PDB file of C-alpha atoms and ligand atoms in Angstrom:
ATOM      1  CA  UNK A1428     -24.015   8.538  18.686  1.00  0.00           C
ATOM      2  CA  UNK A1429     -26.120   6.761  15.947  1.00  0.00           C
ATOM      3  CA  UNK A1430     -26.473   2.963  16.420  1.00  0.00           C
ATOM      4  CA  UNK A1431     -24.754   1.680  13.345  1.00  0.00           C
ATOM      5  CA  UNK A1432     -21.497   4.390  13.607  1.00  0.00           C
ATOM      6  CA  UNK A1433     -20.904   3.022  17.113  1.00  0.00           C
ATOM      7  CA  UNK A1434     -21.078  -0.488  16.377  1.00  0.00           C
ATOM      8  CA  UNK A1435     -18.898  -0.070  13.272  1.00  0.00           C
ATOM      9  CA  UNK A1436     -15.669   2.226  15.238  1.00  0.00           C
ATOM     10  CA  UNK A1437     -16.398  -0.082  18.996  1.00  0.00           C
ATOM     11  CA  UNK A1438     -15.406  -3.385  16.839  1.00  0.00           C
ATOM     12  CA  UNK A1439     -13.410  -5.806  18.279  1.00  0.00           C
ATOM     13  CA  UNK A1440     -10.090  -5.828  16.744  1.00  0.00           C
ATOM     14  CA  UNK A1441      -9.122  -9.168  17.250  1.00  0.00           C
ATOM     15  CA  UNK A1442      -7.024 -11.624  16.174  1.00  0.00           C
ATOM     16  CA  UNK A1443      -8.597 -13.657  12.796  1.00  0.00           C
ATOM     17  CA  UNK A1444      -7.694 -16.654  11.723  1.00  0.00           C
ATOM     18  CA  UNK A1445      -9.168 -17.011   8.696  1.00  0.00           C
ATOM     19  CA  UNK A1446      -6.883 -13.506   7.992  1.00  0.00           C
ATOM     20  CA  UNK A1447      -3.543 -13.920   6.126  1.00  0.00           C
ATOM     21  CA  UNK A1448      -2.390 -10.071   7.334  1.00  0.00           C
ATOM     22  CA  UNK A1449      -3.136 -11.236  10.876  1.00  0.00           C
ATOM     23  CA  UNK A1450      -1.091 -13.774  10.871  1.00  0.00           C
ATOM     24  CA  UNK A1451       1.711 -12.224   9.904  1.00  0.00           C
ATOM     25  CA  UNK A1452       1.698 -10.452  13.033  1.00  0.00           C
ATOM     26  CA  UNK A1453       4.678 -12.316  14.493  1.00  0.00           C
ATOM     27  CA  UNK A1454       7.055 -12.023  11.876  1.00  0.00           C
ATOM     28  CA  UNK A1455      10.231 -10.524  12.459  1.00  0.00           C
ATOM     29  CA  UNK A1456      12.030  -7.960   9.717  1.00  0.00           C
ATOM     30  CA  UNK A1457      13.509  -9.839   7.060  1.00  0.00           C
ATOM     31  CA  UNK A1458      10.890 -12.299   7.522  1.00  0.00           C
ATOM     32  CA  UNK A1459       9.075 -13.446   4.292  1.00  0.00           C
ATOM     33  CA  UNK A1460       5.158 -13.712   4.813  1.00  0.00           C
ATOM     34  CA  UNK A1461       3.071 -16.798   3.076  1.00  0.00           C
ATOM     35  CA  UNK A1462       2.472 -15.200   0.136  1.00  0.00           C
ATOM     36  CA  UNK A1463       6.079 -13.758  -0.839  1.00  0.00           C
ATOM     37  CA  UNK A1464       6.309 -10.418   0.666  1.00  0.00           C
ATOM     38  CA  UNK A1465       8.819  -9.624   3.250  1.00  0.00           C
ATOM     39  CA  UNK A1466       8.764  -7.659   6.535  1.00  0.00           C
ATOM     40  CA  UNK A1467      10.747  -4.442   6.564  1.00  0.00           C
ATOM     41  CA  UNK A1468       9.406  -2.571   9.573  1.00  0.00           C
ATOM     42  CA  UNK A1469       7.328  -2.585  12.264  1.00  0.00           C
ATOM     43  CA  UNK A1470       6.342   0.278  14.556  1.00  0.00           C
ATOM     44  CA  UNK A1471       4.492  -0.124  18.471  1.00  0.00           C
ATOM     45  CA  UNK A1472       3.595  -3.163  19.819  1.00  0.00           C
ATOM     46  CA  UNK A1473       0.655  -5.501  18.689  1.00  0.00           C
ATOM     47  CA  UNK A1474      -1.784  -3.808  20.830  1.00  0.00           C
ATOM     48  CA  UNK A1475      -0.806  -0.011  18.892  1.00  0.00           C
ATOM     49  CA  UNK A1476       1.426  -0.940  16.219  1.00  0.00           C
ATOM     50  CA  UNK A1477       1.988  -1.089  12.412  1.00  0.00           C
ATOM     51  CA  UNK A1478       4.015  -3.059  10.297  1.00  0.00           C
ATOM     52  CA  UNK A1479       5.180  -2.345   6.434  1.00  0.00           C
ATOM     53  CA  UNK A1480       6.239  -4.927   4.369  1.00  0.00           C
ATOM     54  CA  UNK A1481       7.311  -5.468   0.369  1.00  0.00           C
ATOM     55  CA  UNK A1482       5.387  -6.732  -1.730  1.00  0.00           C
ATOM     56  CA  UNK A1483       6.519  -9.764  -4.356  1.00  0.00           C
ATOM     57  CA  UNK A1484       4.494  -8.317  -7.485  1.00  0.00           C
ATOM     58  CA  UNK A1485       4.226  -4.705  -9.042  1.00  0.00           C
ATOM     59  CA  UNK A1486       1.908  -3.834 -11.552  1.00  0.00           C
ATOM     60  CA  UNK A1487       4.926  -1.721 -13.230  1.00  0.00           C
ATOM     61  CA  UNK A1488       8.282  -2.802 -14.614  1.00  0.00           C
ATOM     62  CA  UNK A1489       9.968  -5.143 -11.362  1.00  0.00           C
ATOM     63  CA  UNK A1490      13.613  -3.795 -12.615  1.00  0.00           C
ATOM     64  CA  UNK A1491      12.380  -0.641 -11.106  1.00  0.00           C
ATOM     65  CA  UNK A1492       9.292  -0.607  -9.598  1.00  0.00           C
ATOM     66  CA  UNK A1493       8.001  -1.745  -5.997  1.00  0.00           C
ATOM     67  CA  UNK A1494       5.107  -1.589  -3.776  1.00  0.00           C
ATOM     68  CA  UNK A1495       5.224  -0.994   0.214  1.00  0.00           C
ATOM     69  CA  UNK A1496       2.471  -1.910   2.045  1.00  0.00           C
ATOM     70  CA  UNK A1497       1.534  -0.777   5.324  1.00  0.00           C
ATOM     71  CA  UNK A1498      -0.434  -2.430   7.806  1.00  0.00           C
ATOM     72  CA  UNK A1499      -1.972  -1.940  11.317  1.00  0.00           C
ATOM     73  CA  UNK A1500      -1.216  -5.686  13.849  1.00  0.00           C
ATOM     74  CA  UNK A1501      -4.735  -5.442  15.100  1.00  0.00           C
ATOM     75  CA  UNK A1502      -7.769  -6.698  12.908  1.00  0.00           C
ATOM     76  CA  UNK A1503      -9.217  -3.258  11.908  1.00  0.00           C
ATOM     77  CA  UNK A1504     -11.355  -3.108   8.908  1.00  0.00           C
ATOM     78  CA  UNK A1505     -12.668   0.476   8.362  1.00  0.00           C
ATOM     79  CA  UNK A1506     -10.142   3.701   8.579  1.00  0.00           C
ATOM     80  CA  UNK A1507     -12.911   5.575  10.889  1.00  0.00           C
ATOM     81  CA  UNK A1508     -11.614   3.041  13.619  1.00  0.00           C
ATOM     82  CA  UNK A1509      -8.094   4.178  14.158  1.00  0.00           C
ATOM     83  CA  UNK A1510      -9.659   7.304  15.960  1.00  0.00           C
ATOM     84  CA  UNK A1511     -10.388   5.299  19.116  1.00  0.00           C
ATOM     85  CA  UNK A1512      -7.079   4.353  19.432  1.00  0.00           C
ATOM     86  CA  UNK A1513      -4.974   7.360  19.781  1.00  0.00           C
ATOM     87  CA  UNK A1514      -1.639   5.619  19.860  1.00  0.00           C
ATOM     88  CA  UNK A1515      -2.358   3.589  16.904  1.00  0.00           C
ATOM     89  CA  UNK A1516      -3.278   6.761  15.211  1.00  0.00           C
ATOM     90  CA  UNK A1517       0.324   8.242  16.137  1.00  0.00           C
ATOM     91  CA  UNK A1518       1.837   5.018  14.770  1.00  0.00           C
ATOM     92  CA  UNK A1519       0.331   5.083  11.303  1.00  0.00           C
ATOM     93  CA  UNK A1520       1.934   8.582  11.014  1.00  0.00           C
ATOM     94  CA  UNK A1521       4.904   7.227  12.008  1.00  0.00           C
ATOM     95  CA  UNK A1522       5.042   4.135  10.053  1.00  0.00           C
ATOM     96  CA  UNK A1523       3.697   6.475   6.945  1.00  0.00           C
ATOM     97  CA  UNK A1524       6.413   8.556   7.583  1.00  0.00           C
ATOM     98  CA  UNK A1525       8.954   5.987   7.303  1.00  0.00           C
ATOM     99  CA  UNK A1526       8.343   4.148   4.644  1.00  0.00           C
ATOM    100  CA  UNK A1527       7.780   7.084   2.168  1.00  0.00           C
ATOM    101  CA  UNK A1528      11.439   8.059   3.212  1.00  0.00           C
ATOM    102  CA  UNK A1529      12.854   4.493   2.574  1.00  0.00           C
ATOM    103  CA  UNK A1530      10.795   4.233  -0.685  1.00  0.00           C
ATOM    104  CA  UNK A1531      12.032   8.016  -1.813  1.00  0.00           C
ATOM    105  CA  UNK A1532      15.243   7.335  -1.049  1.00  0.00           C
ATOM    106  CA  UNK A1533      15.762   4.372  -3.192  1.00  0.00           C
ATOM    107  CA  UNK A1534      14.093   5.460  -5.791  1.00  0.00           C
ATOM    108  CA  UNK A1535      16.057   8.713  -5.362  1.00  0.00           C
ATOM    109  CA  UNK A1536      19.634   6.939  -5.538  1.00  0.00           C
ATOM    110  CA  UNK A1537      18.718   4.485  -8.282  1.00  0.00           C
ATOM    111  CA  UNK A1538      16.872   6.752 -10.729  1.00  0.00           C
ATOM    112  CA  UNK A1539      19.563   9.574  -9.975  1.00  0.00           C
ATOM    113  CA  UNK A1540      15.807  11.698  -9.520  1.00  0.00           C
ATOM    114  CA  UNK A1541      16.171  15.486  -8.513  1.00  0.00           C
ATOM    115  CA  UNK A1542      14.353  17.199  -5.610  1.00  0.00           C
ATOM    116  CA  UNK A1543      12.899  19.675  -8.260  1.00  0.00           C
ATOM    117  CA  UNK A1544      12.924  17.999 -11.218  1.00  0.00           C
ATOM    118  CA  UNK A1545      12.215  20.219 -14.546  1.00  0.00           C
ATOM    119  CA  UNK A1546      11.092  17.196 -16.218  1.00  0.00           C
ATOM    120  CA  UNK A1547       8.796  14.580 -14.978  1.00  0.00           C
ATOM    121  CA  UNK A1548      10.773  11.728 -15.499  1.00  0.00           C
ATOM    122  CA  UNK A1549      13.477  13.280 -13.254  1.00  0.00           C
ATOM    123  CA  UNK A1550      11.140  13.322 -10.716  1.00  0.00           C
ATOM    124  CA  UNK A1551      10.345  11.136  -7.416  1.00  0.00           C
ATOM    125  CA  UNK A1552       6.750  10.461  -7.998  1.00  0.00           C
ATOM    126  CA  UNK A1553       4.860   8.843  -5.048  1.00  0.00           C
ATOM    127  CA  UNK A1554       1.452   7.621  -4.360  1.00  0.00           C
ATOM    128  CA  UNK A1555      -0.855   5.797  -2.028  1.00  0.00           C
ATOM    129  CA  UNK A1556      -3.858   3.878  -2.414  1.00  0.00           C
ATOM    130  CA  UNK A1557      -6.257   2.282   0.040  1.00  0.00           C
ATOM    131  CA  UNK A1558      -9.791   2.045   0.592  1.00  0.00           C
ATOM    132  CA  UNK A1559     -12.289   0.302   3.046  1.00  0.00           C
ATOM    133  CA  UNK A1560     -15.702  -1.042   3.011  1.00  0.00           C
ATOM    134  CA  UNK A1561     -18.536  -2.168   5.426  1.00  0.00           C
ATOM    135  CA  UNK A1562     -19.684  -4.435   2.653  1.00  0.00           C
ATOM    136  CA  UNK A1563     -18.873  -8.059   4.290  1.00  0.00           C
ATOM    137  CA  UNK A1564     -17.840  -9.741   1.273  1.00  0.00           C
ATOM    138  CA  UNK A1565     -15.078  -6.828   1.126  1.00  0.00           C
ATOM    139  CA  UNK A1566     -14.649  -6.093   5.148  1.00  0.00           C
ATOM    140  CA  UNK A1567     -10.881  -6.774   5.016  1.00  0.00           C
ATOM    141  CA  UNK A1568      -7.862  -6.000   7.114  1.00  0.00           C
ATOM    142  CA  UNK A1569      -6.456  -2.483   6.546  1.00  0.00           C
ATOM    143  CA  UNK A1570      -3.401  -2.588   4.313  1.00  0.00           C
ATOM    144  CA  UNK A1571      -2.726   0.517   2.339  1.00  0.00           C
ATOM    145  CA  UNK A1572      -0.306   0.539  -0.481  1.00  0.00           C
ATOM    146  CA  UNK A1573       2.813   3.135  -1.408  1.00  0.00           C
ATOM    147  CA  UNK A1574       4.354   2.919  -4.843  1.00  0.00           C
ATOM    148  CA  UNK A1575       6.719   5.050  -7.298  1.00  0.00           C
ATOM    149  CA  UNK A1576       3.716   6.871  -9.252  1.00  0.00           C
ATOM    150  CA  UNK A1577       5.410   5.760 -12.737  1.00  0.00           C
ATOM    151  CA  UNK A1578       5.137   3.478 -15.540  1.00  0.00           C
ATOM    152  CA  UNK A1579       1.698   1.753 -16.304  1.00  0.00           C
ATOM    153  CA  UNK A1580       1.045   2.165 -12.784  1.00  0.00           C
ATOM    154  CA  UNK A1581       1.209   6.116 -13.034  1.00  0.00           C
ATOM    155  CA  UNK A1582      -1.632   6.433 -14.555  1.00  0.00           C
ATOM    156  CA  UNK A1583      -4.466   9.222 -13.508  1.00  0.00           C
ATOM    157  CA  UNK A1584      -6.830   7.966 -10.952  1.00  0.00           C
ATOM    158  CA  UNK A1585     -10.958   8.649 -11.119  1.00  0.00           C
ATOM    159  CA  UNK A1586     -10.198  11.575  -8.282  1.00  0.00           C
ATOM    160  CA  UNK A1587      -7.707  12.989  -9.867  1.00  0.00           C
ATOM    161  CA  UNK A1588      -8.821  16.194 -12.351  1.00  0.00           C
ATOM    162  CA  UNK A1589      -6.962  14.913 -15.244  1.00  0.00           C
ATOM    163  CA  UNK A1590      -8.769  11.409 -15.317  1.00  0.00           C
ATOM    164  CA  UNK A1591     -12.064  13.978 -15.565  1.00  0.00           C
ATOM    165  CA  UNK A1592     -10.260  15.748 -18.977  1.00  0.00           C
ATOM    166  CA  UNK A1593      -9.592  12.526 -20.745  1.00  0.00           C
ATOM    167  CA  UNK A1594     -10.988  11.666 -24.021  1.00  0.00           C
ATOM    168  CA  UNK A1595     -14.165   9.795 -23.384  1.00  0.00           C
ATOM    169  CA  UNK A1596     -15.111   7.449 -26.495  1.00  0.00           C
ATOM    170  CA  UNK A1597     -17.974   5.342 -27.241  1.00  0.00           C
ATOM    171  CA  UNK A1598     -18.038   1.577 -27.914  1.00  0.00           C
ATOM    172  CA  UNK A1599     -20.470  -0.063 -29.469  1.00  0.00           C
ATOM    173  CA  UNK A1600     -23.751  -0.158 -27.523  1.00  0.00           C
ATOM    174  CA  UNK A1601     -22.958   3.701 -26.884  1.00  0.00           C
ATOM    175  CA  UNK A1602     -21.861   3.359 -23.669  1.00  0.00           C
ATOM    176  CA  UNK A1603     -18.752   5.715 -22.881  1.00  0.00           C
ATOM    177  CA  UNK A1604     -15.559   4.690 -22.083  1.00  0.00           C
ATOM    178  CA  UNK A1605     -11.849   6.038 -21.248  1.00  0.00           C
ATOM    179  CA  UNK A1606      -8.633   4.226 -22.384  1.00  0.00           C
ATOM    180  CA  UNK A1607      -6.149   3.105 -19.725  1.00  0.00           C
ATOM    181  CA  UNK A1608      -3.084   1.040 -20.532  1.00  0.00           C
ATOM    182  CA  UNK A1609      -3.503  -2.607 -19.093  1.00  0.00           C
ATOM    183  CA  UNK A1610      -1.692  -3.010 -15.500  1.00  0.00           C
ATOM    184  CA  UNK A1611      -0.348  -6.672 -15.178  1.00  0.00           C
ATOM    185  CA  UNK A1612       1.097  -7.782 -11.619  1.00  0.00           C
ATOM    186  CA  UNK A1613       4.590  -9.611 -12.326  1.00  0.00           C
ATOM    187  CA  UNK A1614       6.598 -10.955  -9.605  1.00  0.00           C
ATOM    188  CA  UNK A1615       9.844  -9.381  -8.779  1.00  0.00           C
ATOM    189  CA  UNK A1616      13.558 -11.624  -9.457  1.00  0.00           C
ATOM    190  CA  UNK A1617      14.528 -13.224  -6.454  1.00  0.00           C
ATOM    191  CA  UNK A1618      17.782 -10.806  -6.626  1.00  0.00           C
ATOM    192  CA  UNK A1619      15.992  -7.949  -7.118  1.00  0.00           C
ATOM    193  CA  UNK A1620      13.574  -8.476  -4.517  1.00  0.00           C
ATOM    194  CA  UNK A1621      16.037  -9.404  -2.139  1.00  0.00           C
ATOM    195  CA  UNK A1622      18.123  -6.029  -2.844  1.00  0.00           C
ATOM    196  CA  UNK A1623      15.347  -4.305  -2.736  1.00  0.00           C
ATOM    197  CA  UNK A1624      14.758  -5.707   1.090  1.00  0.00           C
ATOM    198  CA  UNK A1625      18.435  -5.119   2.355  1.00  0.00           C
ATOM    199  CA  UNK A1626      18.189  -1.409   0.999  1.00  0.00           C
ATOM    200  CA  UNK A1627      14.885  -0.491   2.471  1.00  0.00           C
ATOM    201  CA  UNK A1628      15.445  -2.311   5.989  1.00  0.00           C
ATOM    202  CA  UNK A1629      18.979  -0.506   5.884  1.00  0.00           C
ATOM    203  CA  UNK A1630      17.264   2.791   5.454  1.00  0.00           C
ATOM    204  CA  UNK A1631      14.166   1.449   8.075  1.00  0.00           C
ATOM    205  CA  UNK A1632      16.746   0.596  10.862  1.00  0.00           C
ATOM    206  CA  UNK A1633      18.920   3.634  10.504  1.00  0.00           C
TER     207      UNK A1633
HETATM  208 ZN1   ZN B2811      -6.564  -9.529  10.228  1.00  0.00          ZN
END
């Protein structure tokens, strides 16, 4: 194999601790991390394992909105790396799995959303979103984000074909632009947040 590939997928995944996600590695479920967001599962052990937690913010409305993030225990950086480790690979599909039930399911049950919904706001609309980088100032644990697909936070994405057809204006030195509604994080209510833990880690440990 090419120098650079190897070096990149043989990297040590160890501990870091200058890295707030790897420190979090010890928390139980229920457990709130150092910046707000709780633990609400964890899959394998530290060695092979993944952990999901909610987050405190959402860049949508916090009466109904919520983001999930998922996370692998060991210090990987790039997604080409989970391919050494076939167990870890297994476990992201699990913990994947999981959490895009519990995340469904609420929003299911407190949206009353249909499985085939005619109309898109009776719909269960989910996304992901993560991304890696071998650019140091950006080499950061993996954490990859799943969210309701709704609200200012629903908007088209550059890969998706409709972001392509929208209307591209001009601003004043010519240069083209497209208009996106503004997407301001606000922090979830205490109560909220903390029903929104009980319900997922409900569904998580059943
Ligand atoms: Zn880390």
């Amino acid at each position: 194999m090419a120098k650079e590939p190897e070096k990149l997928f043989s990297e040590a995944a160890k501990m870091s601790k200058e890295c707030n996600l790897c420190r979090e590695i010890a928390l139980k479920v229920g457990d709130k991390t150092e910046y707000g967001a709780a633990i609400i599962c964890r899959v394998g052990s530290k060695k092979d394992g993944w952990f999901a937690t909610l987050s405190p913010k959402t860049g949508s409305n916090p009466e109904e909105d919520f983001t999930i993030q998922i996370m692998p225990f060991a210090h990987l950086t790039h997604f080409s790396q989970i391919d050494l480790y076939p167990k870890l690979a297994e476990n992201y599909g699990r913990i994947f799995s999981k959490a895009s039930r519990a995340l469904t399911e609420v929003m299911m049950s407190e949206k009353k959303l249909e499985a085939a919904s005619k109309k898109k706001d009776g719909a269960a609309s989910v996304a992901i979103y993560g991304k890696c980088t071998t650019w140091l100032e950006k080499k950061e644990h993996l954490h990859i984000k799943i969210f309701p697909f709704r609200g200012n936070i629903g908007q088209p994405y550059t890969v998706d074909s409709s972001f392509g057809k929208k209307q591209a204006f001009r601003d004043d030195s010519g240069e083209e632009f497209v208009k996106m509604k503004p997407v301001r994080k606000v922090v979830l209510s205490e109560e909220r947040f903390e029903e929104l833990k009980d319900k997922l880690i409900r569904i998580l440990e059943g």
